[in-house]
Short mmCIF file of C-alpha atoms in Angstrom, two decimals:
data_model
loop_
_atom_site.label_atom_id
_atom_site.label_comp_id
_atom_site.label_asym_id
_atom_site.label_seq_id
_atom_site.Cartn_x
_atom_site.Cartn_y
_atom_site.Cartn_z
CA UNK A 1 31.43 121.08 128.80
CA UNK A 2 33.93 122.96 126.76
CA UNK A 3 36.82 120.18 127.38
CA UNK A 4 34.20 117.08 126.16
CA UNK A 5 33.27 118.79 123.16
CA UNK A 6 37.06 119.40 122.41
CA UNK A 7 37.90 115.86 122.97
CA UNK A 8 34.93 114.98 120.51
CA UNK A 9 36.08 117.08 117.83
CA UNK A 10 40.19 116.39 118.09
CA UNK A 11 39.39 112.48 118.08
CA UNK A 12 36.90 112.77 115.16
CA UNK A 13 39.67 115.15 113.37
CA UNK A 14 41.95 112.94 114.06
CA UNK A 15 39.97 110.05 112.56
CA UNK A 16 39.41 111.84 109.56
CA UNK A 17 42.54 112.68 108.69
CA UNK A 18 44.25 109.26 109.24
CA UNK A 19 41.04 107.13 108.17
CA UNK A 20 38.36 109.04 106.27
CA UNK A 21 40.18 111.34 103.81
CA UNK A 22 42.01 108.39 102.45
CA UNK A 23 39.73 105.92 102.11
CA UNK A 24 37.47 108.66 100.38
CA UNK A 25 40.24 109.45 98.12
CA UNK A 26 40.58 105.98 97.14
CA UNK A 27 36.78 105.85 96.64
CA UNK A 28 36.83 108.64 94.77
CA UNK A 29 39.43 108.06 92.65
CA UNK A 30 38.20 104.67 91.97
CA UNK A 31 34.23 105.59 90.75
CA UNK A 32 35.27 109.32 88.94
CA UNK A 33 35.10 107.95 85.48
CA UNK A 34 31.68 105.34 86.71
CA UNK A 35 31.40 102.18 88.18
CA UNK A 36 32.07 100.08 84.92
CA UNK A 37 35.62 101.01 84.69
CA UNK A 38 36.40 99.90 88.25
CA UNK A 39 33.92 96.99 87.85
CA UNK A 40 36.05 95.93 84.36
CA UNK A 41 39.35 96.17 86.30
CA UNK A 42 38.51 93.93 89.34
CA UNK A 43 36.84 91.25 87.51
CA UNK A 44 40.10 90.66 85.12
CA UNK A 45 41.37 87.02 85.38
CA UNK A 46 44.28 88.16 87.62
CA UNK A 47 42.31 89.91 89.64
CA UNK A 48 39.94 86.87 90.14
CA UNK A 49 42.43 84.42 90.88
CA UNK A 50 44.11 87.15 93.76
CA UNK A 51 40.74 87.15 95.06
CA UNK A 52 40.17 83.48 95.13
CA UNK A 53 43.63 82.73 96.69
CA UNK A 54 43.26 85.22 99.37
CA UNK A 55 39.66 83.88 100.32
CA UNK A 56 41.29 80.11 100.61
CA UNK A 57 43.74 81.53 102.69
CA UNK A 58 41.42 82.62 105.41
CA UNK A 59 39.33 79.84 104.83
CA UNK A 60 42.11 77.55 105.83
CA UNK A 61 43.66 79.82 108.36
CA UNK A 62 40.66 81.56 110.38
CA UNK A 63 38.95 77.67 111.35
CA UNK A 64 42.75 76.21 112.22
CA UNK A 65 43.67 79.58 114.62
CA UNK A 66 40.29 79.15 115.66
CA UNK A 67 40.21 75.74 117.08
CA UNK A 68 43.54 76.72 118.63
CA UNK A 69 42.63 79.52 119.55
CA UNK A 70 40.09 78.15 121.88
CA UNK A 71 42.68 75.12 122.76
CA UNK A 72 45.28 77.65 124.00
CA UNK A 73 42.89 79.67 125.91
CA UNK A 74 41.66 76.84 127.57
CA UNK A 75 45.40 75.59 128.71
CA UNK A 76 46.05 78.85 129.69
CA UNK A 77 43.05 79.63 131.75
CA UNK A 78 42.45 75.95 132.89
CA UNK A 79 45.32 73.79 133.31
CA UNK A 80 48.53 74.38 135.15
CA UNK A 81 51.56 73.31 133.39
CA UNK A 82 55.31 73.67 133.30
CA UNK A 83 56.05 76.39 130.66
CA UNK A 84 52.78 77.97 130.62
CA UNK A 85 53.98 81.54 131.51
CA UNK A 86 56.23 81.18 128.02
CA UNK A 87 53.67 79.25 125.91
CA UNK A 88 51.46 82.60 127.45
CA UNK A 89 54.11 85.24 125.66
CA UNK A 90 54.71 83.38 123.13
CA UNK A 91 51.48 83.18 121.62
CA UNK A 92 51.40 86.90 121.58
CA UNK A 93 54.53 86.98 119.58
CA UNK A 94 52.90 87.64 115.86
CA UNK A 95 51.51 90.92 117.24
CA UNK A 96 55.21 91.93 118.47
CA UNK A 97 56.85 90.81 115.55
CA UNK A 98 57.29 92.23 112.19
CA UNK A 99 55.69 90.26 109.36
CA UNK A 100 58.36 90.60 106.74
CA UNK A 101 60.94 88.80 109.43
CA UNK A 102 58.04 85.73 109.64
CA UNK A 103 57.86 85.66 105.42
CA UNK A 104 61.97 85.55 105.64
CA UNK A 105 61.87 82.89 108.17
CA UNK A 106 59.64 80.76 106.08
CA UNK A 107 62.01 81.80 103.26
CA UNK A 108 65.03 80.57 105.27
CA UNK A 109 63.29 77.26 107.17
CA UNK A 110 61.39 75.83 104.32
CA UNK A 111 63.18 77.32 100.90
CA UNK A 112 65.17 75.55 99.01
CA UNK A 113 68.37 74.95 100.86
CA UNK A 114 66.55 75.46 103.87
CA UNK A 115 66.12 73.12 106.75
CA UNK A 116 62.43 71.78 106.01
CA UNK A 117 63.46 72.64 102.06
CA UNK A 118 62.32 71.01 98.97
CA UNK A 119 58.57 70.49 99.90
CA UNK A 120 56.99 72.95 97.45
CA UNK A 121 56.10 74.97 100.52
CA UNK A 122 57.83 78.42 99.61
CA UNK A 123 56.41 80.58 96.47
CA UNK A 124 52.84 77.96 96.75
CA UNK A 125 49.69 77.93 98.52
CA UNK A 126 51.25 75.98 101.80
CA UNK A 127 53.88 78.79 102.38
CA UNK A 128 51.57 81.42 102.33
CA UNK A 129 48.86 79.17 104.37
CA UNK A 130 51.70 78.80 106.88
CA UNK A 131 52.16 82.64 106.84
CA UNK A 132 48.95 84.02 107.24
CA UNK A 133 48.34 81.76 110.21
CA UNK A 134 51.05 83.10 112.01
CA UNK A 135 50.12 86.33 111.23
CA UNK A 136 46.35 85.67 112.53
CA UNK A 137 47.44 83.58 115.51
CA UNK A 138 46.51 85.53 118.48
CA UNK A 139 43.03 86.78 118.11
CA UNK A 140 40.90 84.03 119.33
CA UNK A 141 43.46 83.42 122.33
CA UNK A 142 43.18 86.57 123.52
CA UNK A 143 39.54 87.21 123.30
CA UNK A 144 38.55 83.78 124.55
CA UNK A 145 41.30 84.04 127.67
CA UNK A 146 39.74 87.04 129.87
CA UNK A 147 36.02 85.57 129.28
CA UNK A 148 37.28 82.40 130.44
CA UNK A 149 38.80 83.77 133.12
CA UNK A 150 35.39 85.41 134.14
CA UNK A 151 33.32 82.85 134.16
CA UNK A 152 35.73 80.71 136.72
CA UNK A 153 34.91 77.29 137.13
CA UNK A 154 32.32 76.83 139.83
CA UNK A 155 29.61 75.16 136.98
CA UNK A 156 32.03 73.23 134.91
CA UNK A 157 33.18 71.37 138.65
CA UNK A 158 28.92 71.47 139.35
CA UNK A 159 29.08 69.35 136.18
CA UNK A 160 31.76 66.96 136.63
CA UNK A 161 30.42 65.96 139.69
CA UNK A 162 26.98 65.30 138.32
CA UNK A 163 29.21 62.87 136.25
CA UNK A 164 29.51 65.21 132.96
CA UNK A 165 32.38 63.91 130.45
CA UNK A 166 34.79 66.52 129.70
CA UNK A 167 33.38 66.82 126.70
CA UNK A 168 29.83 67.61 127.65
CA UNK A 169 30.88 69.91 129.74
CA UNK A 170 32.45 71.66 127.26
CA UNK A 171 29.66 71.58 125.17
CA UNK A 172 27.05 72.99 127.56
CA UNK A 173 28.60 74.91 129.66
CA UNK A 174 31.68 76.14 128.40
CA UNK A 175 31.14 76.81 124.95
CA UNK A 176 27.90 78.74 125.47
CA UNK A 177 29.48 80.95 127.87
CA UNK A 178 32.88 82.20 125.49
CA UNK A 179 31.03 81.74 121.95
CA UNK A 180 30.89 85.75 121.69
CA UNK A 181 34.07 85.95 122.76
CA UNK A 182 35.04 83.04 120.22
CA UNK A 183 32.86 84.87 117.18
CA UNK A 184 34.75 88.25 117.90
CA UNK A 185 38.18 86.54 117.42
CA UNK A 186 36.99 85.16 114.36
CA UNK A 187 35.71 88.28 113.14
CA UNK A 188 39.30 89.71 114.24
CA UNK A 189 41.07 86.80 112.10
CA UNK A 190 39.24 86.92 109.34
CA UNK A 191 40.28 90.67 108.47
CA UNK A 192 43.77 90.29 110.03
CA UNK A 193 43.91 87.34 107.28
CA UNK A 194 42.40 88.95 104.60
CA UNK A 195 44.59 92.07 104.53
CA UNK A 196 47.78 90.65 104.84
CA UNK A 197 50.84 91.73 102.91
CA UNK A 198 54.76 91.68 104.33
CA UNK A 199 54.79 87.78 104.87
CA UNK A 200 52.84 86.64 102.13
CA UNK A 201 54.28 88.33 100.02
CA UNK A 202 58.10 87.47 101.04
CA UNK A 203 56.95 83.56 100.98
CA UNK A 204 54.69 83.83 97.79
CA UNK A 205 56.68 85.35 95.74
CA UNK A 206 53.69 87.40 93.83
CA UNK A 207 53.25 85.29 90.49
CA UNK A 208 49.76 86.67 88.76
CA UNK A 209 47.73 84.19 88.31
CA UNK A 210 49.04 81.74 90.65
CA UNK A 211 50.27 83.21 94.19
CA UNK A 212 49.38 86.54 93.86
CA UNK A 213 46.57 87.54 96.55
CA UNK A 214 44.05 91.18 96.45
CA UNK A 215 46.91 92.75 98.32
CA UNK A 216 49.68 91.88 96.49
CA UNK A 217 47.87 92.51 93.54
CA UNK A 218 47.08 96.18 94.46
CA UNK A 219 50.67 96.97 94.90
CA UNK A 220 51.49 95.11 91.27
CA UNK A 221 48.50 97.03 89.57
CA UNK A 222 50.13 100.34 90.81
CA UNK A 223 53.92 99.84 89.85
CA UNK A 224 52.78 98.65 86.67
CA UNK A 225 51.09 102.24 86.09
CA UNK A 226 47.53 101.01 85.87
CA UNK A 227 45.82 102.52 88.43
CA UNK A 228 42.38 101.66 88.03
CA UNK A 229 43.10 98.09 88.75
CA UNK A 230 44.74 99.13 91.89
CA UNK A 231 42.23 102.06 93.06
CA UNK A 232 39.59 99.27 92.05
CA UNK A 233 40.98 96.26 94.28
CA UNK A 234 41.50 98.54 97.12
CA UNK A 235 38.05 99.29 97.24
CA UNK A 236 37.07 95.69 97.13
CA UNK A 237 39.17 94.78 100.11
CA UNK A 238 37.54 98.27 102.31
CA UNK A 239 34.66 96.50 100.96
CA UNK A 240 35.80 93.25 102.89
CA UNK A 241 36.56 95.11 105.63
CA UNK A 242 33.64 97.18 105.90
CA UNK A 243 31.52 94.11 105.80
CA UNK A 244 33.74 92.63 108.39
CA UNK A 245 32.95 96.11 110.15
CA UNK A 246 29.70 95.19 110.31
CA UNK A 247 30.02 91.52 111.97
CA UNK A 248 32.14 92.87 114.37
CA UNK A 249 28.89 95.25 115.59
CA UNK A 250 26.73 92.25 115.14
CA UNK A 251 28.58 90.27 117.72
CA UNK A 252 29.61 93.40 120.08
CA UNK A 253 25.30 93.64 120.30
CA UNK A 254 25.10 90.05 120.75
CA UNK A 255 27.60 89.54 123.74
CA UNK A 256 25.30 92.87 125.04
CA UNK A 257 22.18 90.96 124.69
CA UNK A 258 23.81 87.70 126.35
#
């Protein structure tokens, strides 16, 4: 009895101190002179635009992962071919690697002098599109892989030999079966995209106004000494996350229910 109550209280401490008493700083600091000031500060035009550019880059990013996402797992689980032990690893290579060496290999593959070079790619919207699917590659894959690989394939071969397209199959079978597992790895995206930093910000180069996203714009707010801006936009992005929070619960009780 002792031992679970200390296990409670050390993982809850330990939550607190590297989750709860920083966020609640930044909350605090944000609202102690009211919720205009903080409102003011995030709804400047550079703040906007960071905000608009970092929604279009997971609305771009989190449908392409996903549809590849569900590709990959599918190759991986389904079909046998040569290299698929290396295409396996290799998809997990974004959570292994650092993002600020993917940013500098954008840099150094499509910047100017580079080998893909002078396709207004680097410091623009492409680059950082590029960059934040990378980052956000993984998540569908590996939450659609172990579902698929649970299921097995006794009603999908039930189907084809009923004379079920590929496609159908898919469709009626197959998709019902992972979309829980497919709505978690979106949820999973979606925040992995919306709070990145170290590539973006090596490929985007941080203009204000123009490729600057919420992140990006939290560290410039800060250097620049104005730290309402920053305490503000860091709120709005636990805000994104919190909400994200939430869908992740939603779809944790819905895979329960299925």
């Amino acid at each position: 009895m002792i031992g679970k109550y200390a296990v409670r209280f050390a993982s809850l401490g330990y939550l607190t101190v590297l989750l709860g008493l920083p966020v609640g700083y930044v909350f605090w600091k944000t609202f102690r002179h009211g919720f205009w000031p903080a409102w003011h500060a995030v709804t400047t035009p550079d703040a906007v635009h960071a905000l608009k550019v970092t929604l279009i880059l997971a609305a771009i990013a989190v449908p392409l992962n996903t549809i590849f996402g569900i590709l990959a797992a599918l190759a991986i689980v389904r079909y046998r071919f040569p290299g698929a032990g290396i295409f396996n690893a290799v998809v997990d290579l974004p959570l292994a690697l650092s993002p600020v060496v993917v940013g500098l290999a954008l840099l150094i593959l499509y910047g100017r002098g580079g080998w893909l070079g002078g396709h207004h790619i680097v410091f623009a919207l492409p680059g950082m599109v590029l960059a934040t699917m990378f980052v956000s590659l993984p998540f569908v894959v590996r939450e659609v892989v172990p579902v698929l690989r649970e299921i097995g394939t006794e009603q999908e071969e039930a189907a084809a030999t009923l004379g079920s397209s590929a496609f159908t199959t898919f469709r009626r079978i197959t998709m019902p079966a992972i979309r829980w597992a497919v709505a978690y790895g979106v949820v999973l995206t979606t925040a992995r995209s919306l709070g990145e930093f170290g590539a973006v910000s090596i490929v985007s180069g941080g203009i204000a106004g123009r490729t600057q996203t919420l992140t990006q714009y939290v560290q410039a707010s800060y250097e620049n000494f104005d730290q309402t801006g920053a305490y503000a936009a860091s709120v709005l992005l636990a805000a994104l996350a919190i909400m994200t929070l939430f869908l992740t619960t939603a779809v944790r009780r819905g895979d329960r229910s299925a």
